mmCIF file of C-alpha atoms in Angstrom:
data_model
loop_
_atom_site.group_PDB
_atom_site.id
_atom_site.type_symbol
_atom_site.label_atom_id
_atom_site.label_comp_id
_atom_site.label_asym_id
_atom_site.label_seq_id
_atom_site.Cartn_x
_atom_site.Cartn_y
_atom_site.Cartn_z
ATOM 1 C CA MET A 1 -58.866 31.527 17.448
ATOM 2 C CA ARG A 2 -55.845 30.071 20.055
ATOM 3 C CA SER A 3 -53.868 31.783 22.105
ATOM 4 C CA ARG A 4 -50.024 31.816 22.233
ATOM 5 C CA ASP A 5 -50.047 30.471 25.765
ATOM 6 C CA GLY A 6 -51.612 27.260 24.557
ATOM 7 C CA ASN A 7 -48.667 26.474 22.512
ATOM 8 C CA TYR A 8 -46.091 27.299 25.373
ATOM 9 C CA SER A 9 -45.949 23.832 26.429
ATOM 10 C CA PHE A 10 -46.017 21.890 23.048
ATOM 11 C CA SER A 11 -42.933 24.218 22.147
ATOM 12 C CA LEU A 12 -41.046 23.861 25.208
ATOM 13 C CA SER A 13 -41.609 20.051 25.330
ATOM 14 C CA VAL A 14 -40.030 19.870 21.288
ATOM 15 C CA CYS A 15 -37.084 22.598 22.372
ATOM 16 C CA THR A 16 -36.249 20.072 25.072
ATOM 17 C CA LEU A 17 -36.584 17.043 22.731
ATOM 18 C CA ILE A 18 -33.912 19.202 20.114
ATOM 19 C CA LEU A 19 -31.489 19.634 22.693
ATOM 20 C CA PHE A 20 -31.717 16.397 24.322
ATOM 21 C CA TYR A 21 -30.782 14.700 21.416
ATOM 22 C CA SER A 22 -28.517 16.953 20.267
ATOM 23 C CA THR A 23 -25.951 16.143 23.502
ATOM 24 C CA LEU A 24 -27.172 12.763 23.065
ATOM 25 C CA LEU A 25 -26.305 12.396 19.583
ATOM 26 C CA SER A 26 -23.610 15.265 19.498
ATOM 27 C CA ALA A 27 -20.633 15.201 16.947
ATOM 28 C CA ASP A 28 -17.108 15.679 18.342
ATOM 29 C CA GLU A 29 -14.225 16.159 16.167
ATOM 30 C CA TYR A 30 -10.720 14.551 17.010
ATOM 31 C CA LEU A 31 -7.300 15.348 15.508
ATOM 32 C CA ILE A 32 -5.484 12.071 16.140
ATOM 33 C CA SER A 33 -1.869 11.293 14.781
ATOM 34 C CA TYR A 34 -0.695 7.773 14.731
ATOM 35 C CA ARG A 35 3.437 6.770 14.164
ATOM 36 C CA TYR A 36 5.539 3.859 14.922
ATOM 37 C CA THR A 37 8.912 2.802 14.648
ATOM 38 C CA VAL A 38 10.843 -0.496 13.557
ATOM 39 C CA LYS A 39 14.268 -0.864 13.911
ATOM 40 C CA ASP A 40 15.902 -3.989 12.271
ATOM 41 C CA ALA A 41 12.742 -6.049 12.102
ATOM 42 C CA THR A 42 11.933 -5.404 15.567
ATOM 43 C CA LEU A 43 9.085 -2.782 16.988
ATOM 44 C CA TYR A 44 11.037 -0.214 18.292
ATOM 45 C CA SER A 45 8.559 2.688 19.617
ATOM 46 C CA GLU A 46 4.790 3.449 19.066
ATOM 47 C CA THR A 47 2.642 6.871 19.718
ATOM 48 C CA LEU A 48 -0.674 7.833 19.180
ATOM 49 C CA HIS A 49 -1.811 11.177 20.115
ATOM 50 C CA VAL A 50 -5.299 11.962 20.452
ATOM 51 C CA SER A 51 -7.033 15.298 21.125
ATOM 52 C CA LYS A 52 -10.093 17.406 20.866
ATOM 53 C CA ALA A 53 -10.340 19.753 17.694
ATOM 54 C CA MET A 54 -10.279 23.149 18.776
ATOM 55 C CA LYS A 55 -11.641 24.554 15.559
ATOM 56 C CA LYS A 56 -14.183 22.940 13.148
ATOM 57 C CA CYS A 57 -12.734 20.643 10.827
ATOM 58 C CA SER A 58 -14.017 20.887 6.735
ATOM 59 C CA GLY A 59 -14.542 17.827 4.759
ATOM 60 C CA ILE A 60 -16.545 14.998 4.288
ATOM 61 C CA PRO A 61 -16.948 12.153 6.641
ATOM 62 C CA GLN A 62 -15.464 8.664 4.681
ATOM 63 C CA LYS A 63 -15.227 5.051 5.936
ATOM 64 C CA GLU A 64 -16.436 4.842 9.379
ATOM 65 C CA LEU A 65 -15.323 2.578 12.274
ATOM 66 C CA VAL A 66 -17.451 1.374 15.138
ATOM 67 C CA LEU A 67 -16.324 0.939 18.527
ATOM 68 C CA ASP A 68 -17.396 -0.579 21.543
ATOM 69 C CA THR A 69 -16.939 1.990 24.176
ATOM 70 C CA ASN A 70 -17.836 0.270 27.171
ATOM 71 C CA GLU A 71 -19.793 3.186 28.942
ATOM 72 C CA GLN A 72 -16.311 5.277 28.627
ATOM 73 C CA ASP A 73 -16.162 8.930 27.033
ATOM 74 C CA ASP A 74 -12.461 9.204 26.857
ATOM 75 C CA LEU A 75 -11.352 8.801 23.039
ATOM 76 C CA LYS A 76 -8.182 7.467 23.893
ATOM 77 C CA LYS A 77 -8.998 4.931 26.517
ATOM 78 C CA ILE A 78 -11.953 3.599 23.485
ATOM 79 C CA ILE A 79 -8.639 3.356 21.108
ATOM 80 C CA SER A 80 -6.712 1.578 23.167
ATOM 81 C CA ASP A 81 -9.174 -0.933 24.318
ATOM 82 C CA ASN A 82 -9.607 -1.520 20.819
ATOM 83 C CA ALA A 83 -6.500 -0.751 19.472
ATOM 84 C CA GLU A 84 -6.052 -3.913 17.198
ATOM 85 C CA ARG A 85 -9.093 -3.222 14.984
ATOM 86 C CA PHE A 86 -8.298 0.733 15.021
ATOM 87 C CA ILE A 87 -4.621 0.155 14.311
ATOM 88 C CA ALA A 88 -5.783 -2.441 11.382
ATOM 89 C CA TYR A 89 -8.496 0.734 10.084
ATOM 90 C CA ILE A 90 -5.910 3.657 9.909
ATOM 91 C CA HIS A 91 -3.687 1.236 7.700
ATOM 92 C CA ASN A 92 -6.336 1.371 5.017
ATOM 93 C CA LEU A 93 -6.309 5.174 5.365
ATOM 94 C CA ALA A 94 -2.874 6.659 4.562
ATOM 95 C CA MET A 95 0.280 5.863 5.652
ATOM 96 C CA HIS A 96 3.645 7.526 5.087
ATOM 97 C CA VAL A 97 6.439 5.219 4.756
ATOM 98 C CA LYS A 98 10.149 6.540 5.319
ATOM 99 C CA HIS A 99 12.684 3.778 5.309
ATOM 100 C CA ASN A 100 16.317 4.046 5.519
ATOM 101 C CA GLU A 101 18.277 1.337 5.028
ATOM 102 C CA THR A 102 22.453 1.369 5.844
ATOM 103 C CA THR A 103 25.408 -1.050 4.772
ATOM 104 C CA ILE A 104 28.470 -0.336 6.201
ATOM 105 C CA ASN A 105 31.282 -2.695 5.814
ATOM 106 C CA SER A 106 28.614 -5.195 5.315
ATOM 107 C CA LYS A 107 26.742 -5.249 8.542
ATOM 108 C CA ASN A 108 23.195 -3.746 7.929
ATOM 109 C CA THR A 109 21.404 -1.989 9.558
ATOM 110 C CA PHE A 110 17.692 -0.598 9.009
ATOM 111 C CA THR A 111 14.822 1.749 10.654
ATOM 112 C CA THR A 112 11.222 1.973 9.003
ATOM 113 C CA ILE A 113 9.050 4.767 10.328
ATOM 114 C CA LEU A 114 4.936 4.527 9.569
ATOM 115 C CA THR A 115 3.357 7.627 10.267
ATOM 116 C CA LEU A 116 -0.546 8.463 10.009
ATOM 117 C CA GLN A 117 -0.768 12.338 9.619
ATOM 118 C CA THR A 118 -2.484 14.590 11.722
ATOM 119 C CA THR A 119 -5.868 13.654 10.532
ATOM 120 C CA CYS A 120 -9.291 15.377 11.593
ATOM 121 C CA PHE A 121 -11.836 12.406 12.663
ATOM 122 C CA LYS A 122 -15.948 13.044 13.336
ATOM 123 C CA VAL A 123 -16.705 11.280 16.130
ATOM 124 C CA ASP A 124 -20.172 10.257 17.324
ATOM 125 C CA PHE A 125 -20.572 8.859 20.986
ATOM 126 C CA ASN A 126 -23.408 6.370 21.470
ATOM 127 C CA GLU A 127 -24.513 4.766 24.695
ATOM 128 C CA ASN A 128 -22.537 1.469 23.954
ATOM 129 C CA PHE A 129 -20.206 2.450 20.657
ATOM 130 C CA ALA A 130 -18.466 5.223 19.011
ATOM 131 C CA ARG A 131 -18.365 5.648 15.291
ATOM 132 C CA ILE A 132 -15.261 7.622 14.284
ATOM 133 C CA ALA A 133 -14.737 8.548 10.659
ATOM 134 C CA PRO A 134 -12.029 10.788 9.300
ATOM 135 C CA LEU A 135 -12.733 14.151 7.646
ATOM 136 C CA LYS A 136 -11.414 14.485 3.820
ATOM 137 C CA MET B 1 17.590 -27.419 -86.300
ATOM 138 C CA LYS B 2 14.097 -26.176 -85.100
ATOM 139 C CA TYR B 3 14.187 -29.347 -82.559
ATOM 140 C CA SER B 4 17.676 -28.494 -81.380
ATOM 141 C CA ILE B 5 16.306 -24.834 -80.911
ATOM 142 C CA PHE B 6 13.308 -26.189 -79.391
ATOM 143 C CA LEU B 7 15.233 -28.404 -76.771
ATOM 144 C CA SER B 8 17.788 -25.589 -75.544
ATOM 145 C CA LEU B 9 14.463 -23.640 -75.018
ATOM 146 C CA LEU B 10 12.916 -26.488 -73.168
ATOM 147 C CA LEU B 11 16.581 -26.990 -71.064
ATOM 148 C CA SER B 12 17.201 -23.120 -70.553
ATOM 149 C CA THR B 13 13.213 -22.675 -68.803
ATOM 150 C CA SER B 14 13.524 -25.871 -66.680
ATOM 151 C CA ALA B 15 17.315 -24.460 -65.501
ATOM 152 C CA LEU B 16 15.749 -21.416 -64.589
ATOM 153 C CA MET B 17 12.808 -22.972 -62.405
ATOM 154 C CA ALA B 18 15.495 -25.186 -60.821
ATOM 155 C CA VAL B 19 17.138 -21.666 -59.197
ATOM 156 C CA GLU B 20 14.141 -20.034 -58.480
ATOM 157 C CA THR B 21 13.019 -23.538 -55.952
ATOM 158 C CA ILE B 22 16.345 -23.549 -54.869
ATOM 159 C CA ARG B 23 16.163 -20.035 -54.039
ATOM 160 C CA ASP B 24 12.649 -20.412 -52.275
ATOM 161 C CA GLY B 25 14.244 -23.066 -50.381
ATOM 162 C CA ASN B 26 16.820 -21.298 -49.234
ATOM 163 C CA THR B 27 14.730 -18.677 -48.165
ATOM 164 C CA GLN B 28 12.948 -20.835 -46.072
ATOM 165 C CA VAL B 29 15.531 -22.133 -44.598
ATOM 166 C CA MET B 30 17.031 -18.788 -43.585
ATOM 167 C CA SER B 31 13.687 -17.587 -42.551
ATOM 168 C CA GLU B 32 13.137 -20.503 -40.081
ATOM 169 C CA PRO B 33 15.843 -19.647 -37.304
ATOM 170 C CA THR B 34 15.298 -16.004 -38.017
ATOM 171 C CA GLN B 35 11.613 -16.738 -36.623
ATOM 172 C CA LYS B 36 12.968 -18.362 -33.965
ATOM 173 C CA VAL B 37 15.125 -16.027 -32.773
ATOM 174 C CA ILE B 38 12.445 -13.370 -32.684
ATOM 175 C CA VAL B 39 10.658 -15.576 -30.480
ATOM 176 C CA ASP B 40 13.416 -16.597 -27.942
ATOM 177 C CA SER B 41 14.941 -12.987 -27.666
ATOM 178 C CA PRO B 42 14.810 -11.591 -24.124
ATOM 179 C CA SER B 43 13.886 -7.883 -25.685
ATOM 180 C CA VAL B 44 10.903 -9.228 -26.950
ATOM 181 C CA ALA B 45 10.006 -11.602 -24.324
ATOM 182 C CA CYS B 46 10.029 -8.734 -21.416
ATOM 183 C CA PRO B 47 7.615 -6.426 -22.628
ATOM 184 C CA GLU B 48 4.876 -9.543 -22.508
ATOM 185 C CA THR B 49 5.898 -10.167 -18.395
ATOM 186 C CA GLU B 50 6.088 -6.742 -17.388
ATOM 187 C CA GLN B 51 3.028 -4.794 -16.898
ATOM 188 C CA LEU B 52 1.826 -1.490 -17.617
ATOM 189 C CA LEU B 53 -0.954 0.388 -16.192
ATOM 190 C CA THR B 54 -3.491 1.166 -18.531
ATOM 191 C CA GLU B 55 -7.044 2.840 -18.450
ATOM 192 C CA GLU B 56 -8.234 -0.670 -18.956
ATOM 193 C CA LYS B 57 -6.201 -3.066 -16.947
ATOM 194 C CA ASN B 58 -5.281 -2.358 -13.119
ATOM 195 C CA ILE B 59 -1.965 -3.775 -11.251
ATOM 196 C CA ARG B 60 -2.412 -5.951 -8.118
ATOM 197 C CA ILE B 61 1.366 -5.969 -6.397
ATOM 198 C CA SER B 62 1.266 -8.662 -3.898
ATOM 199 C CA VAL B 63 4.516 -8.713 -1.191
ATOM 200 C CA THR B 64 5.186 -10.772 1.995
ATOM 201 C CA GLY B 65 6.635 -8.423 5.050
ATOM 202 C CA GLN B 66 8.542 -9.993 7.608
ATOM 203 C CA GLY B 67 8.790 -8.861 11.781
ATOM 204 C CA VAL B 68 10.380 -10.592 14.504
ATOM 205 C CA ALA B 69 8.861 -9.646 18.516
ATOM 206 C CA PRO B 70 11.200 -8.463 20.995
ATOM 207 C CA MET B 71 13.159 -10.541 23.227
ATOM 208 C CA ASN B 72 11.521 -8.850 26.334
ATOM 209 C CA THR B 73 7.979 -9.488 25.965
ATOM 210 C CA THR B 74 5.429 -10.683 28.928
ATOM 211 C CA SER B 75 3.042 -13.073 26.883
ATOM 212 C CA PRO B 76 3.112 -15.141 23.137
ATOM 213 C CA ALA B 77 0.176 -12.591 22.445
ATOM 214 C CA GLN B 78 2.242 -9.493 22.724
ATOM 215 C CA ALA B 79 5.076 -11.105 20.596
ATOM 216 C CA TYR B 80 2.354 -12.112 18.172
ATOM 217 C CA ALA B 81 1.002 -8.584 17.866
ATOM 218 C CA LEU B 82 4.543 -6.682 17.514
ATOM 219 C CA ALA B 83 6.105 -8.942 15.397
ATOM 220 C CA LYS B 84 2.763 -8.142 12.765
ATOM 221 C CA ARG B 85 3.133 -4.597 13.851
ATOM 222 C CA ALA B 86 7.198 -5.314 12.415
ATOM 223 C CA ALA B 87 5.905 -7.026 9.606
ATOM 224 C CA ILE B 88 3.402 -4.911 8.304
ATOM 225 C CA ALA B 89 6.482 -1.684 8.462
ATOM 226 C CA ASP B 90 8.402 -4.056 6.339
ATOM 227 C CA ALA B 91 5.384 -5.156 3.938
ATOM 228 C CA TYR B 92 4.387 -1.245 3.534
ATOM 229 C CA ARG B 93 8.354 -0.343 2.786
ATOM 230 C CA MET B 94 8.361 -3.404 0.152
ATOM 231 C CA ILE B 95 4.969 -1.580 -1.811
ATOM 232 C CA ALA B 96 6.832 1.516 -1.364
ATOM 233 C CA GLU B 97 9.637 0.546 -2.876
ATOM 234 C CA LYS B 98 7.797 -1.415 -5.932
ATOM 235 C CA VAL B 99 5.811 1.836 -6.269
ATOM 236 C CA LYS B 100 7.692 4.769 -6.105
ATOM 237 C CA GLY B 101 11.078 3.714 -6.190
ATOM 238 C CA VAL B 102 14.249 3.274 -4.145
ATOM 239 C CA ARG B 103 17.115 6.164 -3.433
ATOM 240 C CA VAL B 104 20.522 4.711 -3.499
ATOM 241 C CA GLU B 105 23.836 5.912 -2.270
ATOM 242 C CA GLY B 106 27.254 4.634 -2.441
ATOM 243 C CA GLN B 107 30.359 5.502 -0.685
ATOM 244 C CA ASP B 108 33.899 3.516 -0.001
ATOM 245 C CA SER B 109 37.057 5.092 0.992
ATOM 246 C CA ILE B 110 40.134 3.582 -0.342
ATOM 247 C CA GLN B 111 43.506 4.177 1.885
ATOM 248 C CA ASN B 112 47.070 2.732 0.616
ATOM 249 C CA MET B 113 45.086 0.386 -2.096
ATOM 250 C CA MET B 114 42.773 -1.193 0.326
ATOM 251 C CA VAL B 115 38.979 -0.275 1.055
ATOM 252 C CA LYS B 116 39.254 1.094 4.510
ATOM 253 C CA ARG B 117 34.971 1.604 4.401
ATOM 254 C CA SER B 118 32.370 0.628 2.307
ATOM 255 C CA SER B 119 28.889 1.989 2.795
ATOM 256 C CA ILE B 120 25.718 2.160 1.159
ATOM 257 C CA SER B 121 22.588 3.763 2.353
ATOM 258 C CA THR B 122 18.947 3.144 0.381
ATOM 259 C CA SER B 123 15.903 5.307 1.424
ATOM 260 C CA VAL B 124 12.356 5.133 0.463
ATOM 261 C CA ASN B 125 10.042 7.533 1.155
ATOM 262 C CA ALA B 126 6.262 7.131 -0.015
ATOM 263 C CA MET B 127 2.691 7.691 1.072
ATOM 264 C CA VAL B 128 0.859 4.357 0.708
ATOM 265 C CA ARG B 129 -3.137 4.262 0.953
ATOM 266 C CA ASN B 130 -5.593 1.322 0.540
ATOM 267 C CA ALA B 131 -3.115 -1.212 1.310
ATOM 268 C CA ASN B 132 -5.055 -5.246 2.573
ATOM 269 C CA VAL B 133 -3.537 -7.702 4.843
ATOM 270 C CA VAL B 134 -4.390 -10.436 2.835
ATOM 271 C CA GLU B 135 -2.746 -13.569 4.692
ATOM 272 C CA THR B 136 -0.635 -13.423 8.844
ATOM 273 C CA THR B 137 1.416 -16.389 9.833
ATOM 274 C CA PHE B 138 3.616 -16.556 12.923
ATOM 275 C CA LYS B 139 5.744 -19.270 13.094
ATOM 276 C CA GLU B 140 8.542 -19.458 15.605
ATOM 277 C CA GLY B 141 9.124 -15.911 16.735
ATOM 278 C CA LEU B 142 8.773 -14.606 12.859
ATOM 279 C CA CYS B 143 5.994 -13.132 12.034
ATOM 280 C CA GLU B 144 4.825 -12.935 7.671
ATOM 281 C CA VAL B 145 2.306 -10.660 6.629
ATOM 282 C CA GLU B 146 1.158 -10.865 2.914
ATOM 283 C CA MET B 147 -0.001 -7.557 1.748
ATOM 284 C CA GLU B 148 -1.640 -6.133 -1.184
ATOM 285 C CA ILE B 149 -2.162 -3.188 -3.134
ATOM 286 C CA THR B 150 -4.031 -2.358 -6.734
ATOM 287 C CA LEU B 151 -3.125 0.499 -8.497
ATOM 288 C CA SER B 152 -5.244 1.974 -11.055
ATOM 289 C CA HIS B 153 -4.739 4.619 -13.687
ATOM 290 C CA SER B 154 -7.460 6.951 -12.408
ATOM 291 C CA GLN B 155 -5.458 7.215 -8.973
ATOM 292 C CA PHE B 156 -2.706 8.642 -10.950
ATOM 293 C CA ALA B 157 -4.529 10.357 -13.565
ATOM 294 C CA ARG B 158 -5.962 12.951 -11.048
#
């Protein structure tokens, strides 16, 4: 019969491998919100909020987006570097539209606000890219 | 005598047949314009052009939004990016207007029989999902974005 000490190194290596891959392929959850205002057909302001979720989100990952990380681990910087792609991607998810138009004595002004309401995203960081998927 | 009775019967029969033929002719003449009126009537033509959302048929809405670049841009690329963003917002607004509708409020204030202040305010409030940019054009500071959205019956029947 084999002794338990004989399997010690094997079990240690398995545990190390699991720990290594779990840290390497860790999935973080982030809360992202985006909003921009257009006033009289000109972009007026734009805000993007990214923060790490402080409690676990529920839901199933939906359509994912792969972004180049350039060896960074700050999601806000990654999103800023790939702003055009990320904005085109979130437009497809769901945008809240609020539009107000006023015409006083035939003079017209309008304001349109597009908002991505705070959504929980699952983010998988790898060496060269990050996978972002909204949880729903 | 016999011949005269037979002749009168023959005449009356032919006269009756002639009246019926004229009546038929009148009906035909009358019926033609009636049919034309029905075909040309806008009340009948409208439902053919108006799209209805059914289980079998989806509706595709296509809009073109416009946006301009701000004056203080540092490069043409920045101007393009900002104008495109504004054009997308405009296109979203148009989609929301078509799908959900517009709330309109108007107020006129009149003093001494003259309009002193006339104001019209409109507002749109909606959530738009799965809208796609089809084409983008940028010419002389004006960006135009063509967007489309497909509405299916299942989206509303949830």
